[in-house]
Amino acid sequence: MFNYWAHLTVKLRIPGLEPLAYVGQVDDNGTGLFSAGFETPAPAEIPVSVVIRCIESLFANIEGLPFVFRHLFLYGGLSFEACVDMFRRHMGPPPGHDVLLAFNKQPIEELLVQAIALKHTAIVARERMLGDQADLSFRHALQQVWVVQAQQTPQALPFRLLFVIMLLYLYGRPHHALGILQNLEPLVWNTAPKPHDSPATKAQYEAYLYLYFILERYPMPNLRYGCILMSISDILSEIDGVPSDRLHTVIVAALNRTTAVTVPQVLGNEPIQASVDNYQSLELQTHLQLRAYMNTILEHMYSAQRAYCRPDEVAGVITEIGRRLDLWYWNLPLNLRFPRHPSSFRLASNNVSHLLDELRFRYYATIFLVNRPILYHVLHARYQNAVSATNATNAGPSVQDPILDPWVYESCHNCVQNATMIILLHSKRHETTRHEYFESWSNLQHLIAAYAIILQVQASAISILLQGYGDPEQLLDLADAALEHGLNRPPNVRESLGILRHIRENFRRDTPRTPSSTRCRITSPVQSVASHQSQPGSRS
């Protein structure tokens, strides 16, 4: 967006900035945990009893973890017993005798589990030293990454996936995560369970496949760094790439063999409903379905051939995805439904479980993503039409600009509304959570994009689309605060925020604001019913 959306690029006046390369450059030039000269005063050893206590705390509060962590710990081979047993073996006689674990002598498997357990306890208990030791544990794990990469056994899969998830949710390093995921394909391909293997082995392998599917399209757009499925899928949504055909075939075939969940054929049959009684199965299915819808959007609307597409060229895809997303929502059991409009969000924000945050984020992001090309066309129609007029021949009748079609404006409205929802969701979580929490780098990229969308629409001829959502400036303030404060704020996110602030300041300088009596003020996305109803500009 910083490179191709003209309303942003004309306001981007930072000398030497390369919009398509800065994320990788910032990572390469960093001086923190991933740099060669990293130093910390934290001791590189810890009592084994402390690690076990932190693991117990992690699993006692497992519902507070992101879905991918929970699924890996509950079904992917890293159960509480498996994690604790790694460290109990160090506690030999006499009974109760404690042992100091030296980080430079621990295997990578211990270091990864130790790092996530220490980091979680450090956040919840606000123990900074534990947080520093968690980072140091992860630093030592990084130095052994070749060990786990070289292992081509099923036992290595959960630790590789844990490595990837930590890179995305704790340290914001999408390129490192992508590299590890790319090397996972042979392991996933070659370690599929045999027909005579136990149901537990097959179920565990399924868990790996689901996480791989989710993660493959998560973190990176237009950086040309390669490609990887929900981990790989989540990475590729932000990095740009297409999963290998062979891997896609293997995973879909494997998923279709399971009796619990199947990957939805997005443009084929209707979604399959799971049993309402099986919450874990239902939660997994909803994540997989939304991930599959997003993959379809990326395939049909974000390929090089679709660049600068006109609304009529993608109307069929948008219509079908929109219909299926609406059906998906109304097929949810009542306890999984969530607000889809800013006004209802504010009314219900205190009554929605944080366990639904990830699910509704995926929903908002999917609608945001499918409608964004249409908003791009509307915002840049003048430039597009000028180019088209220059290249057009004099033959044939003129074609009516699709921008006049009512559905196009409805699509723009959906994009802006869900950009607003993404901002409100992040802001509400930051305001209502007592401590920091694990947050995906990929989700933050959608927040950055939502910030950029509101910034442009506010200063455009279609700014009326923001009416009813409150003062756009205060909405941007909420996005700004959510991006600035949090656990997973690596240099590349801070650099993106700096770019957005630079562009915003240039918008302010070049486009003086005029007071408007139709705007209401947002002070927080979390408001009481009474205070919300007293604001004349808020409506459903």
PDB file of C-alpha atoms in Angstrom, residues 21-129:
ATOM      1  CA  ALA A  21      11.939  -3.653   1.161  1.00  0.00           C
ATOM      2  CA  TYR A  22      11.966  -1.787   4.466  1.00  0.00           C
ATOM      3  CA  VAL A  23      10.524  -4.626   6.581  1.00  0.00           C
ATOM      4  CA  GLY A  24      13.371  -6.957   5.665  1.00  0.00           C
ATOM      5  CA  GLN A  25      15.927  -4.157   5.908  1.00  0.00           C
ATOM      6  CA  VAL A  26      14.805  -3.179   9.404  1.00  0.00           C
ATOM      7  CA  ASP A  27      15.005  -6.815  10.509  1.00  0.00           C
ATOM      8  CA  ASP A  28      18.480  -7.216   9.017  1.00  0.00           C
ATOM      9  CA  ASN A  29      19.770  -4.034  10.666  1.00  0.00           C
ATOM     10  CA  GLY A  30      18.241  -4.665  14.082  1.00  0.00           C
ATOM     11  CA  THR A  31      20.314  -4.546  17.262  1.00  0.00           C
ATOM     12  CA  GLY A  32      18.106  -6.656  19.512  1.00  0.00           C
ATOM     13  CA  LEU A  33      17.671 -10.337  20.242  1.00  0.00           C
ATOM     14  CA  PHE A  34      18.446 -11.409  16.676  1.00  0.00           C
ATOM     15  CA  SER A  35      21.640  -9.380  16.215  1.00  0.00           C
ATOM     16  CA  ALA A  36      25.142 -10.796  16.569  1.00  0.00           C
ATOM     17  CA  GLY A  37      26.040  -8.378  19.357  1.00  0.00           C
ATOM     18  CA  PHE A  38      23.017  -9.006  21.578  1.00  0.00           C
ATOM     19  CA  GLU A  39      23.769  -8.764  25.302  1.00  0.00           C
ATOM     20  CA  THR A  40      21.611  -8.946  28.411  1.00  0.00           C
ATOM     21  CA  PRO A  41      22.335  -8.804  32.142  1.00  0.00           C
ATOM     22  CA  ALA A  42      19.899 -11.669  32.739  1.00  0.00           C
ATOM     23  CA  PRO A  43      21.557 -14.827  34.120  1.00  0.00           C
ATOM     24  CA  ALA A  44      21.874 -17.671  31.613  1.00  0.00           C
ATOM     25  CA  GLU A  45      20.750 -20.267  34.127  1.00  0.00           C
ATOM     26  CA  ILE A  46      17.585 -20.947  36.072  1.00  0.00           C
ATOM     27  CA  PRO A  47      16.367 -23.434  38.716  1.00  0.00           C
ATOM     28  CA  VAL A  48      14.409 -26.280  37.181  1.00  0.00           C
ATOM     29  CA  SER A  49      11.686 -25.776  39.813  1.00  0.00           C
ATOM     30  CA  VAL A  50      11.050 -22.270  38.454  1.00  0.00           C
ATOM     31  CA  VAL A  51      10.641 -23.599  34.917  1.00  0.00           C
ATOM     32  CA  ILE A  52       8.197 -26.280  36.095  1.00  0.00           C
ATOM     33  CA  ARG A  53       6.226 -23.672  38.044  1.00  0.00           C
ATOM     34  CA  CYS A  54       6.005 -21.525  34.901  1.00  0.00           C
ATOM     35  CA  ILE A  55       4.857 -24.490  32.796  1.00  0.00           C
ATOM     36  CA  GLU A  56       2.139 -25.211  35.368  1.00  0.00           C
ATOM     37  CA  SER A  57       1.043 -21.568  35.192  1.00  0.00           C
ATOM     38  CA  LEU A  58       1.025 -21.668  31.396  1.00  0.00           C
ATOM     39  CA  PHE A  59      -1.296 -24.666  31.250  1.00  0.00           C
ATOM     40  CA  ALA A  60      -3.467 -23.399  34.112  1.00  0.00           C
ATOM     41  CA  ASN A  61      -4.180 -20.305  32.005  1.00  0.00           C
ATOM     42  CA  ILE A  62      -4.207 -21.996  28.614  1.00  0.00           C
ATOM     43  CA  GLU A  63      -7.560 -20.467  27.628  1.00  0.00           C
ATOM     44  CA  GLY A  64      -5.860 -17.082  27.566  1.00  0.00           C
ATOM     45  CA  LEU A  65      -3.429 -18.209  24.860  1.00  0.00           C
ATOM     46  CA  PRO A  66      -3.973 -17.650  21.130  1.00  0.00           C
ATOM     47  CA  PHE A  67      -5.692 -20.476  19.280  1.00  0.00           C
ATOM     48  CA  VAL A  68      -2.551 -21.792  17.554  1.00  0.00           C
ATOM     49  CA  PHE A  69      -0.735 -22.158  20.895  1.00  0.00           C
ATOM     50  CA  ARG A  70      -3.730 -23.875  22.495  1.00  0.00           C
ATOM     51  CA  HIS A  71      -4.150 -26.299  19.617  1.00  0.00           C
ATOM     52  CA  LEU A  72      -0.459 -27.216  19.625  1.00  0.00           C
ATOM     53  CA  PHE A  73      -0.380 -27.762  23.403  1.00  0.00           C
ATOM     54  CA  LEU A  74      -3.663 -29.665  23.594  1.00  0.00           C
ATOM     55  CA  TYR A  75      -3.457 -31.799  20.450  1.00  0.00           C
ATOM     56  CA  GLY A  76      -0.039 -31.387  18.847  1.00  0.00           C
ATOM     57  CA  GLY A  77       2.222 -33.454  21.070  1.00  0.00           C
ATOM     58  CA  LEU A  78       3.210 -30.752  23.576  1.00  0.00           C
ATOM     59  CA  SER A  79       0.832 -31.717  26.363  1.00  0.00           C
ATOM     60  CA  PHE A  80       1.352 -30.638  29.964  1.00  0.00           C
ATOM     61  CA  GLU A  81       2.837 -34.035  30.821  1.00  0.00           C
ATOM     62  CA  ALA A  82       5.201 -33.963  27.843  1.00  0.00           C
ATOM     63  CA  CYS A  83       6.439 -30.465  28.693  1.00  0.00           C
ATOM     64  CA  VAL A  84       6.883 -31.067  32.422  1.00  0.00           C
ATOM     65  CA  ASP A  85       8.580 -34.442  31.924  1.00  0.00           C
ATOM     66  CA  MET A  86      11.355 -32.730  29.944  1.00  0.00           C
ATOM     67  CA  PHE A  87      12.378 -30.934  33.115  1.00  0.00           C
ATOM     68  CA  ARG A  88      11.399 -33.396  35.858  1.00  0.00           C
ATOM     69  CA  ARG A  89      14.102 -35.739  34.648  1.00  0.00           C
ATOM     70  CA  HIS A  90      16.643 -33.183  35.890  1.00  0.00           C
ATOM     71  CA  MET A  91      15.309 -33.427  39.450  1.00  0.00           C
ATOM     72  CA  GLY A  92      17.089 -36.496  40.749  1.00  0.00           C
ATOM     73  CA  PRO A  93      17.623 -37.565  44.357  1.00  0.00           C
ATOM     74  CA  PRO A  94      17.540 -36.427  47.043  1.00  0.00           C
ATOM     75  CA  PRO A  95      13.808 -35.606  46.881  1.00  0.00           C
ATOM     76  CA  GLY A  96      13.156 -31.918  46.415  1.00  0.00           C
ATOM     77  CA  HIS A  97      16.732 -31.229  45.317  1.00  0.00           C
ATOM     78  CA  ASP A  98      16.732 -28.340  42.845  1.00  0.00           C
ATOM     79  CA  VAL A  99      19.010 -28.100  39.831  1.00  0.00           C
ATOM     80  CA  LEU A 100      20.277 -25.078  37.932  1.00  0.00           C
ATOM     81  CA  LEU A 101      19.727 -25.371  34.183  1.00  0.00           C
ATOM     82  CA  ALA A 102      22.475 -23.761  32.098  1.00  0.00           C
ATOM     83  CA  PHE A 103      21.024 -22.390  28.862  1.00  0.00           C
ATOM     84  CA  ASN A 104      24.166 -23.142  26.850  1.00  0.00           C
ATOM     85  CA  LYS A 105      23.894 -26.839  27.746  1.00  0.00           C
ATOM     86  CA  GLN A 106      20.178 -27.340  27.170  1.00  0.00           C
ATOM     87  CA  PRO A 107      18.773 -28.936  23.995  1.00  0.00           C
ATOM     88  CA  ILE A 108      16.660 -26.765  21.725  1.00  0.00           C
ATOM     89  CA  GLU A 109      13.443 -28.579  22.672  1.00  0.00           C
ATOM     90  CA  GLU A 110      13.865 -27.623  26.336  1.00  0.00           C
ATOM     91  CA  LEU A 111      14.837 -24.069  25.461  1.00  0.00           C
ATOM     92  CA  LEU A 112      11.703 -23.490  23.379  1.00  0.00           C
ATOM     93  CA  VAL A 113       9.282 -24.826  25.999  1.00  0.00           C
ATOM     94  CA  GLN A 114      11.213 -22.981  28.703  1.00  0.00           C
ATOM     95  CA  ALA A 115      11.096 -19.712  26.740  1.00  0.00           C
ATOM     96  CA  ILE A 116       7.339 -19.742  26.172  1.00  0.00           C
ATOM     97  CA  ALA A 117       6.617 -20.736  29.795  1.00  0.00           C
ATOM     98  CA  LEU A 118       8.912 -18.058  31.237  1.00  0.00           C
ATOM     99  CA  LYS A 119       7.558 -15.393  28.884  1.00  0.00           C
ATOM    100  CA  HIS A 120       3.947 -16.180  29.784  1.00  0.00           C
ATOM    101  CA  THR A 121       4.632 -16.035  33.536  1.00  0.00           C
ATOM    102  CA  ALA A 122       6.653 -12.850  33.115  1.00  0.00           C
ATOM    103  CA  ILE A 123       3.676 -11.191  31.440  1.00  0.00           C
ATOM    104  CA  VAL A 124       1.018 -12.389  33.874  1.00  0.00           C
ATOM    105  CA  ALA A 125       3.082 -11.846  37.040  1.00  0.00           C
ATOM    106  CA  ARG A 126       4.943  -8.795  35.697  1.00  0.00           C
ATOM    107  CA  GLU A 127       8.331 -10.344  36.486  1.00  0.00           C
ATOM    108  CA  ARG A 128      10.744  -8.586  34.160  1.00  0.00           C
ATOM    109  CA  MET A 129      13.717 -10.818  34.969  1.00  0.00           C
TER     110      MET A 129
END
